[in-house]
Coordinates of C-alpha atoms and ligand atoms in Angstrom, one line a residue:
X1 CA 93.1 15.0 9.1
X2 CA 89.6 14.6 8.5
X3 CA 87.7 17.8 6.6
X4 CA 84.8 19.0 8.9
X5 CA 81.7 18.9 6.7
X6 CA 80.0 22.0 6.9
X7 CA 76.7 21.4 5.3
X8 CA 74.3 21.2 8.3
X9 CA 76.1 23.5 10.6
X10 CA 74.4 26.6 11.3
X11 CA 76.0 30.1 11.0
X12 CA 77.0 30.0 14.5
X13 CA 78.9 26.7 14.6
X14 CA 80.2 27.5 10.7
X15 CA 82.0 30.5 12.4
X16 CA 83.1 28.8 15.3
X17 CA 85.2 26.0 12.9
X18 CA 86.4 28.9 10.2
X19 CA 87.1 30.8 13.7
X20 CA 88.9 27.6 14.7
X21 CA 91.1 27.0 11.8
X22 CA 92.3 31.2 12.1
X23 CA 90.1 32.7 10.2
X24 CA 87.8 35.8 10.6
X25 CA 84.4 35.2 11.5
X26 CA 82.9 37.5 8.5
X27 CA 84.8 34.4 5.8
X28 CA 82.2 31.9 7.6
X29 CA 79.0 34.3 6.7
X30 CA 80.4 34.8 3.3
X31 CA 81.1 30.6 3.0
X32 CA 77.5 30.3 4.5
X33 CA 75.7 32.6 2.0
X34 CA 77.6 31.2 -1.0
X35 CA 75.9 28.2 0.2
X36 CA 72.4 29.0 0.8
X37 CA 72.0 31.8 -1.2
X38 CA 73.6 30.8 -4.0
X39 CA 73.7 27.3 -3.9
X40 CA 77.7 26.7 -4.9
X41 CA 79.4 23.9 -2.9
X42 CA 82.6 24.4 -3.9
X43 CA 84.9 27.1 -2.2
X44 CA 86.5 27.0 -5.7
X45 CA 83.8 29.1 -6.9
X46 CA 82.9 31.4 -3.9
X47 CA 84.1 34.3 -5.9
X48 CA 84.9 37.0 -3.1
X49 CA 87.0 34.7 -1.6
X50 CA 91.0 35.5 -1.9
X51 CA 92.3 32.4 -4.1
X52 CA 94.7 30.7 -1.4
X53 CA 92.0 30.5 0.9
X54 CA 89.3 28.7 -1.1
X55 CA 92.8 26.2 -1.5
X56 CA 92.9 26.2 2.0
X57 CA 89.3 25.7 3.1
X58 CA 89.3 23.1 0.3
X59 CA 91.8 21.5 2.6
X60 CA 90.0 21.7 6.1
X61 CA 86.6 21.7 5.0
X62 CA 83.7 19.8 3.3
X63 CA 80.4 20.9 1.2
X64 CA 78.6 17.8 0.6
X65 CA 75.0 18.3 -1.1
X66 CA 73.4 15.2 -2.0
X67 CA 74.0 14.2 -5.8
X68 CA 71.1 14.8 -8.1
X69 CA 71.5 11.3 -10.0
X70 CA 68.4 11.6 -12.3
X71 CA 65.6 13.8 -12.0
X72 CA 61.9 13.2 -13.9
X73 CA 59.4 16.2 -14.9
X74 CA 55.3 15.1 -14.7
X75 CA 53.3 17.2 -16.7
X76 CA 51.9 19.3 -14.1
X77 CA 55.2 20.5 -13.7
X78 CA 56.1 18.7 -10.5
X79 CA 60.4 17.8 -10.4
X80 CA 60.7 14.2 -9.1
X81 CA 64.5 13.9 -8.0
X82 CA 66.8 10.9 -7.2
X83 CA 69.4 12.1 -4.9
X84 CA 72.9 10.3 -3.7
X85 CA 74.0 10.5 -0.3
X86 CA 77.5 10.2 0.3
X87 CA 77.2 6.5 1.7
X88 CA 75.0 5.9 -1.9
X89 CA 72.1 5.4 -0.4
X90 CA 69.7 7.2 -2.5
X91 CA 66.5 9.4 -1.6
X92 CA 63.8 11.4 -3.0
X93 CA 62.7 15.1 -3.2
X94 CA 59.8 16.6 -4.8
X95 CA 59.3 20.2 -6.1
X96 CA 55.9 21.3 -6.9
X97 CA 55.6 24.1 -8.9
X98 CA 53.2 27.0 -7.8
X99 CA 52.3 29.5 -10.7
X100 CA 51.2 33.5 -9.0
X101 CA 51.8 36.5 -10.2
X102 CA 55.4 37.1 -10.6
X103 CA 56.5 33.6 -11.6
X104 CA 56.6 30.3 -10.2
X105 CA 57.4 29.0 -6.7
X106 CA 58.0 25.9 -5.7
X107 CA 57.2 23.7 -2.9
X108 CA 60.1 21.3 -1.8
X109 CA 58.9 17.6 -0.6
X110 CA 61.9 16.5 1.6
X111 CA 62.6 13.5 3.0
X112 CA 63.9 12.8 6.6
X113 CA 64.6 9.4 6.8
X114 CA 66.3 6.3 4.1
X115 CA 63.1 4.5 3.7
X116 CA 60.5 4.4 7.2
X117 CA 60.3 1.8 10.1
X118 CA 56.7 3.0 10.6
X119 CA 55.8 0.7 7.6
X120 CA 51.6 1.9 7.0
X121 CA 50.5 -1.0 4.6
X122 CA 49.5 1.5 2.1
X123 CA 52.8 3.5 1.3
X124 CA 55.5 2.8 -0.6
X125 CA 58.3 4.1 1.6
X126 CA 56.8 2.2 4.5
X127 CA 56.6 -1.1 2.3
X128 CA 60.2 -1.1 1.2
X129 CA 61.8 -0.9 4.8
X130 CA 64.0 1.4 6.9
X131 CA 67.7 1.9 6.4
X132 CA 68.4 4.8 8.0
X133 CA 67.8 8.3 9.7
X134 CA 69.2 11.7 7.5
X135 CA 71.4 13.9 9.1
X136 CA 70.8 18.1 9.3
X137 CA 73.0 18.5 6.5
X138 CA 71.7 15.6 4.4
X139 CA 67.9 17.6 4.6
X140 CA 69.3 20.9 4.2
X141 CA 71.3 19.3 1.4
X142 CA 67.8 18.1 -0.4
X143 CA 66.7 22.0 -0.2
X144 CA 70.2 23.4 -1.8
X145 CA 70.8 20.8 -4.6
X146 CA 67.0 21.0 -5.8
X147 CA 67.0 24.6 -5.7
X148 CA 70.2 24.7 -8.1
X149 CA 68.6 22.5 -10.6
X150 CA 65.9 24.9 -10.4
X151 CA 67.2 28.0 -11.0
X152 CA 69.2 26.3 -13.7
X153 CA 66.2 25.4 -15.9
X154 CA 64.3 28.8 -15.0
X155 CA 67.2 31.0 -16.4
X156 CA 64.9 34.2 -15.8
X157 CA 63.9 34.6 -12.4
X158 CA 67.6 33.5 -11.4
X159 CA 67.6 36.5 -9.1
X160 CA 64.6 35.9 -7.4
X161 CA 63.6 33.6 -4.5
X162 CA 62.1 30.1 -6.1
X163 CA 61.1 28.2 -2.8
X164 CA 57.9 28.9 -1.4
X165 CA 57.6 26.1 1.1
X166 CA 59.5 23.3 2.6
X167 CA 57.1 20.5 3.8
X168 CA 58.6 17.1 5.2
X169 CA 56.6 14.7 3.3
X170 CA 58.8 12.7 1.6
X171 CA 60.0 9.7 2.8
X172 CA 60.0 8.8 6.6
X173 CA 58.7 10.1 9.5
X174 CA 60.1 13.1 10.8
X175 CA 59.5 13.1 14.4
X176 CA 61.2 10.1 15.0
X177 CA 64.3 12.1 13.4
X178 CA 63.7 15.0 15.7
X179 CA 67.0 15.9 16.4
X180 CA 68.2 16.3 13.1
X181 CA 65.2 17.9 11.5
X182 CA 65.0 20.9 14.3
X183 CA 68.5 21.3 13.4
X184 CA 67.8 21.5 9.3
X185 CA 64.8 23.6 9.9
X186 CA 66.6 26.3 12.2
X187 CA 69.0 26.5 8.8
X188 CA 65.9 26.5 6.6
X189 CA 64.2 28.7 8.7
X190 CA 67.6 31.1 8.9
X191 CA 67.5 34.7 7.3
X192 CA 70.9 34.3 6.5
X193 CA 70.5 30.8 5.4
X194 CA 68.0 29.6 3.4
X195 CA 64.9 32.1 4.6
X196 CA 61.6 30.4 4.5
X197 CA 59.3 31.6 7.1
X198 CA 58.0 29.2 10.3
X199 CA 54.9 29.3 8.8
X200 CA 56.0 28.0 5.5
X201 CA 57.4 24.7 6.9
X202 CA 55.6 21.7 7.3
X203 CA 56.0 18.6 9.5
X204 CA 53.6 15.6 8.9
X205 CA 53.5 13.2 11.4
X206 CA 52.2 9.6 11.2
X207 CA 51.3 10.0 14.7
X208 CA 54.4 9.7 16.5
X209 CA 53.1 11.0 20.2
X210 CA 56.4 11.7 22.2
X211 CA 57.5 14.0 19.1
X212 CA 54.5 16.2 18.9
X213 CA 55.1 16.9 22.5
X214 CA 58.7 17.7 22.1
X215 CA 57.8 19.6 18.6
X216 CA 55.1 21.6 20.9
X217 CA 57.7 22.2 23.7
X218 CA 60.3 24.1 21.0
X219 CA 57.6 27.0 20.6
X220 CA 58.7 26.7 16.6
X221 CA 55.5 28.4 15.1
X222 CA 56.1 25.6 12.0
X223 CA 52.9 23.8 10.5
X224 CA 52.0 20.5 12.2
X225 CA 49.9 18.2 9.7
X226 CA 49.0 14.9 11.5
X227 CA 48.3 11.7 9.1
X228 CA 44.5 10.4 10.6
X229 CA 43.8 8.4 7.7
X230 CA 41.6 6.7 10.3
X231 CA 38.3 7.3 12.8
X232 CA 38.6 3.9 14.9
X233 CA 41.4 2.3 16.8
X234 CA 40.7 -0.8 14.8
X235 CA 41.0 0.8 11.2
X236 CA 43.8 2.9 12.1
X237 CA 45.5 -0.5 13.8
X238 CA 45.3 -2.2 10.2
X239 CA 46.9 0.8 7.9
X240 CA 49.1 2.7 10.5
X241 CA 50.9 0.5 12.9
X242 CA 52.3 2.5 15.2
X243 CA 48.7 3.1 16.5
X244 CA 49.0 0.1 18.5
X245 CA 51.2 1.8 20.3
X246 CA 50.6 5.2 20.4
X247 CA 46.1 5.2 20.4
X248 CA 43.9 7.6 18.8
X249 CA 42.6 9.1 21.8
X250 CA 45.9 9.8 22.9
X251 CA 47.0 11.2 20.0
X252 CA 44.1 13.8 20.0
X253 CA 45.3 14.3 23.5
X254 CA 48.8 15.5 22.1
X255 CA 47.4 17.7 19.5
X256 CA 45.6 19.6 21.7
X257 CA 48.6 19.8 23.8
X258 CA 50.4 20.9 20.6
X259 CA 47.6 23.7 19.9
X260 CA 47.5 25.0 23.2
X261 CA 51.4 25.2 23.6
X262 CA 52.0 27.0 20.1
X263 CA 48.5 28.2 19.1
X264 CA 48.8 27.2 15.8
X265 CA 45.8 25.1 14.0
X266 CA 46.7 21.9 13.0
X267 CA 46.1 20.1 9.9
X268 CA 44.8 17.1 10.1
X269 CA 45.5 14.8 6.6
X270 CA 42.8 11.8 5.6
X271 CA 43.7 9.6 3.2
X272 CA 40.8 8.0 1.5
X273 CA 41.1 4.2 0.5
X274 CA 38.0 2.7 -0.9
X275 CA 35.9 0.8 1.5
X276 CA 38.4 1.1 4.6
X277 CA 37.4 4.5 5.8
X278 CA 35.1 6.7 3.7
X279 CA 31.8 5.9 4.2
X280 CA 29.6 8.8 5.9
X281 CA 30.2 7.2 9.0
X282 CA 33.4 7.9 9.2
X283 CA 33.1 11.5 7.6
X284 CA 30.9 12.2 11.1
X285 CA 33.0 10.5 13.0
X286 CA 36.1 12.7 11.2
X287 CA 34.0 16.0 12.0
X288 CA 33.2 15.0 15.5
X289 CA 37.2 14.6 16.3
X290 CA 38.2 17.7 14.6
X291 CA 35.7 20.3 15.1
X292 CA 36.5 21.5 18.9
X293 CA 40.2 21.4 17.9
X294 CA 39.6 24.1 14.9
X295 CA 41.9 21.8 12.3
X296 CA 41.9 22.1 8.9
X297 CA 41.2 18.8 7.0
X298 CA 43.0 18.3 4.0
X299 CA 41.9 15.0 2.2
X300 CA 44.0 12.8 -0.2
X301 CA 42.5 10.0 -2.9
X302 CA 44.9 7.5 -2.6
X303 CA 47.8 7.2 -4.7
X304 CA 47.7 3.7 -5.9
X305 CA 51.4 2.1 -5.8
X306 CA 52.6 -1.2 -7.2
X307 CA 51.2 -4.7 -6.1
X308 CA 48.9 -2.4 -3.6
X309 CA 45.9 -4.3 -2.2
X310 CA 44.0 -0.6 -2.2
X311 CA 42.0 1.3 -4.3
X312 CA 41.3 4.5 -4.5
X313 CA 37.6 5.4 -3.7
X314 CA 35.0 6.9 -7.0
X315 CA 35.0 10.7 -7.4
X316 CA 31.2 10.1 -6.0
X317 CA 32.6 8.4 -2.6
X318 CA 35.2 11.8 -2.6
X319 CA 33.0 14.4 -3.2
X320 CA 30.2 12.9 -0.5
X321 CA 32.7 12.8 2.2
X322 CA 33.7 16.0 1.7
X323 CA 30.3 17.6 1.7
X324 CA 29.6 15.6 5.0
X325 CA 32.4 17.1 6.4
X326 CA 31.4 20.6 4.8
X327 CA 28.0 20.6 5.9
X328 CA 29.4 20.1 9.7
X329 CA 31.3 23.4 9.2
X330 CA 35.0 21.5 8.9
X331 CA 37.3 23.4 7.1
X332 CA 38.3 21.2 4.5
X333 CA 40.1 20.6 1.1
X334 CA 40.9 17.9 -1.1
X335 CA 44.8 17.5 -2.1
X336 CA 45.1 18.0 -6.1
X337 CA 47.1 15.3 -7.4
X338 CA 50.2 16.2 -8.5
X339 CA 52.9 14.3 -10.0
X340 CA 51.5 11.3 -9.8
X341 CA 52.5 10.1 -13.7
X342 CA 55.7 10.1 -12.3
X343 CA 54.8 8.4 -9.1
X344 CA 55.8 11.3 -7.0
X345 CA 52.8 12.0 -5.3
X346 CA 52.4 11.8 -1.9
X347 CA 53.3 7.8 -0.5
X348 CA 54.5 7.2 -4.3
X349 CA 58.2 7.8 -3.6
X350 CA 60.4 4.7 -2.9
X351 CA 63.9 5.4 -4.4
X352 CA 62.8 2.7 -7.1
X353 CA 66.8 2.6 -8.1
X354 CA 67.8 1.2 -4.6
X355 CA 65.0 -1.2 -5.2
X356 CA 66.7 -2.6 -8.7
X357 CA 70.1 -2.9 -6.6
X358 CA 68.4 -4.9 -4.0
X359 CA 67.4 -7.5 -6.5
X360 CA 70.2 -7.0 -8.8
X361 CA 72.1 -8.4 -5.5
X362 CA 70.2 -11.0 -4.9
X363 CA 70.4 -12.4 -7.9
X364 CA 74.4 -12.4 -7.7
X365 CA 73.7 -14.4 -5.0
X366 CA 71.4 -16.9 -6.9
X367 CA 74.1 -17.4 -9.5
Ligands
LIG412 N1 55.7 10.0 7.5 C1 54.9 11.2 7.5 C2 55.3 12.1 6.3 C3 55.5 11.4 5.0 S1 54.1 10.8 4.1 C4 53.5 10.9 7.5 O1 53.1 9.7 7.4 O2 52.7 11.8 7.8 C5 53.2 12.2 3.6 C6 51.7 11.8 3.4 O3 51.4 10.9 2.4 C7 51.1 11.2 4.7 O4 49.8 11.7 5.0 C8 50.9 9.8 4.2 O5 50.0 9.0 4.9 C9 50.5 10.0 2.8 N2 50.6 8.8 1.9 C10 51.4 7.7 2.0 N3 51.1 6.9 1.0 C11 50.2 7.4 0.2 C12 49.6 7.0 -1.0 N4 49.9 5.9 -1.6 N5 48.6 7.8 -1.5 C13 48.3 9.0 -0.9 N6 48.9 9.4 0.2 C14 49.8 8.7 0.8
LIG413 FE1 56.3 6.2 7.0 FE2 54.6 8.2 6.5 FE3 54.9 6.2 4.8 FE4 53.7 5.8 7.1 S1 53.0 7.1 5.5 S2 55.3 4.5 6.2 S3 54.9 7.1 8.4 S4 56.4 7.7 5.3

């Protein structure tokens, strides 16, 4: 008989199969904590329970967090980590550290999907393809295997919380994986599970229109961050295209909608590529869209990734569109780099392993 895999489930349903297979409920809060809270995924070594029943949960049940198969530090600090699902496809998550008083906390980057089928001409994940969507447990999974490598390199503050914030930047685009990341953040977002506040969870969204309506209709109070990148239909067409589809106008339409609904502001991210969209023209044009919607505006140099036909704009070009946007009252920052020695800055990450296999395949098939 198959083992149910557990990883994924919330406490609810993790009761309902330890309920199923005769045990008391309080075993299921004791397996879920051992989990979350203490990262161990083996019921070998969930200590409070009696010996013959971590044999026997062994037997009827499954842990499986994604494999950490190498993992590269920048030197700001920021964790790049190759991760192995159990199909070996392989993903990325980012930590970025955070120092404050009373240590360091640490953002986690997750990805939602293998790759991305909304394929923007300037990101790496969009450029090498799609494979497939990640399931609840395989995003949860990101959170509890990084967060054990963590607390295994920072020995002292084992006792304390090291996650700050859980934003879904990593590779793919979330709202097209709804289902699956409502279902990782209500485990993220559990007390008993993981414990990181609405507020500290971010979605970012290429623009996907029918999820920010369904994301507004949950009533989560989760950050929304909406990639703009773009003031005009016909700029937006060329770097994000799912625009074609789903239109500028009507994608301010759904923010609103999402602002009204939750009454959370929105974040609105604006990548800057040199000579595409970050002349002052487009800074007024950025202000005009965002002011009577209250967003923040956080922008982003580009990241430049291999064989890219962008560049990222002069310091000059950065620091004028930001003032334009400053001197119309916008709320706005610009995103520090981090991690990008490693190429694990935002639109860097592309699993480059999976890459190598790719052409490692093909020429097999050559020979
Ligand atoms: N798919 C979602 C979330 C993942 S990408 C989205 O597109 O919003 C996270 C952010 O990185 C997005 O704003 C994305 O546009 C940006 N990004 C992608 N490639 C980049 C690059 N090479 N340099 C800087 N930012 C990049
Ligand atoms: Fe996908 Fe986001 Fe990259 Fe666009 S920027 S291809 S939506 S991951």
């Amino acid at each position: 008989m198959d083992r149910t895999e557990l990883l994924g489930l919330s406490l609810q349903e993790t009761e309902e199969v330890v309920n199923g297979l005769g045990l008391p409920r309080f075993r299921a809060r004791q397996v879920y904590h051992w989990l979350y809270k203490h990262q161990v995924h083996s019921f070998y070594q969930m200590g409070n329970l009696p010996k013959e029943l971590r044999y026997f949960l062994d037997q009827k049940a499954s842990i499986t967090v994604p494999r950490v198969v190498k993992s590269r530090v920048s030197q700001d600090g920021t964790r790049k980590f190759l991760l192995e699902l159990s199909d070996r496809k392989r993903i990325e998550t980012v930590a970025i550290p955070q120092t404050r008083t009373g240590g360091t906390k640490y953002t986690i980057c997750v990805s939602s999907q293998v790759g991305c089928p909304v394929g923007c001409t300037f990101c790496a994940t969009g450029q090498s393809g799609f494979e497939r969507d990640l399931t609840a447990g395989e995003i949860t999974g990101q959170v509890v295997a990084v967060e054990r490598e963590l607390k295994q390199r920072e020995k002292s503050v084992s006792g304390s919380r090291l996650l700050a914030n859980v934003v879904f930047m990593g590779m793919g685009e979330p709202l097209l994986n709804l289902d699956e990341v409502l279902k990782a953040i209500s485990i993220i977002n559990d007390e008993q599970g993981i414990g990181i506040g609405q507020r500290h969870i971010t979605i970012s969204t290429a623009g996907f229109i029918p999820g920010i309506k369904a994301l507004a209709e949950t009533g989560l109070q989760v950050t929304l961050a909406v990639s703009l990148h773009a003031t005009t239909n016909e700029v937006r067409d060329r770097i994000i295209p799912m625009n074609r589809r789903y239109r500028l106008e009507g994608l301010l339409d759904s923010i609103s909608y999402y602002i009204e609904k939750t009454g959370r502001r929105v974040t609105f991210e604006y990548l800057l590529l040199e000579g595409v969209n970050s002349s002052v023209s487009d800074a007024y044009r950025l202000s005009r869209m965002v002011k009577p919607l209250l967003a923040n505006v956080n922008l982003i140099p580009y990241n430049p990734t291999e064989g890219s036909q962008y560049r990222r704009p002069e310091q000059d070009t950065i620091t004028r569109f930001m003032a334009c946007l400053a001197g119309e009252g916008v709320n706005v920052t610009v995103r520090e780099e981090m991690g990008a020695d490693i190429k694990a800055a935002c639109g860097q990450l592309k699993a480059a392993t999976n890459r190598r296999s790719k052409q490692e395949i093909r020429s097999l098939k050559s020979k």
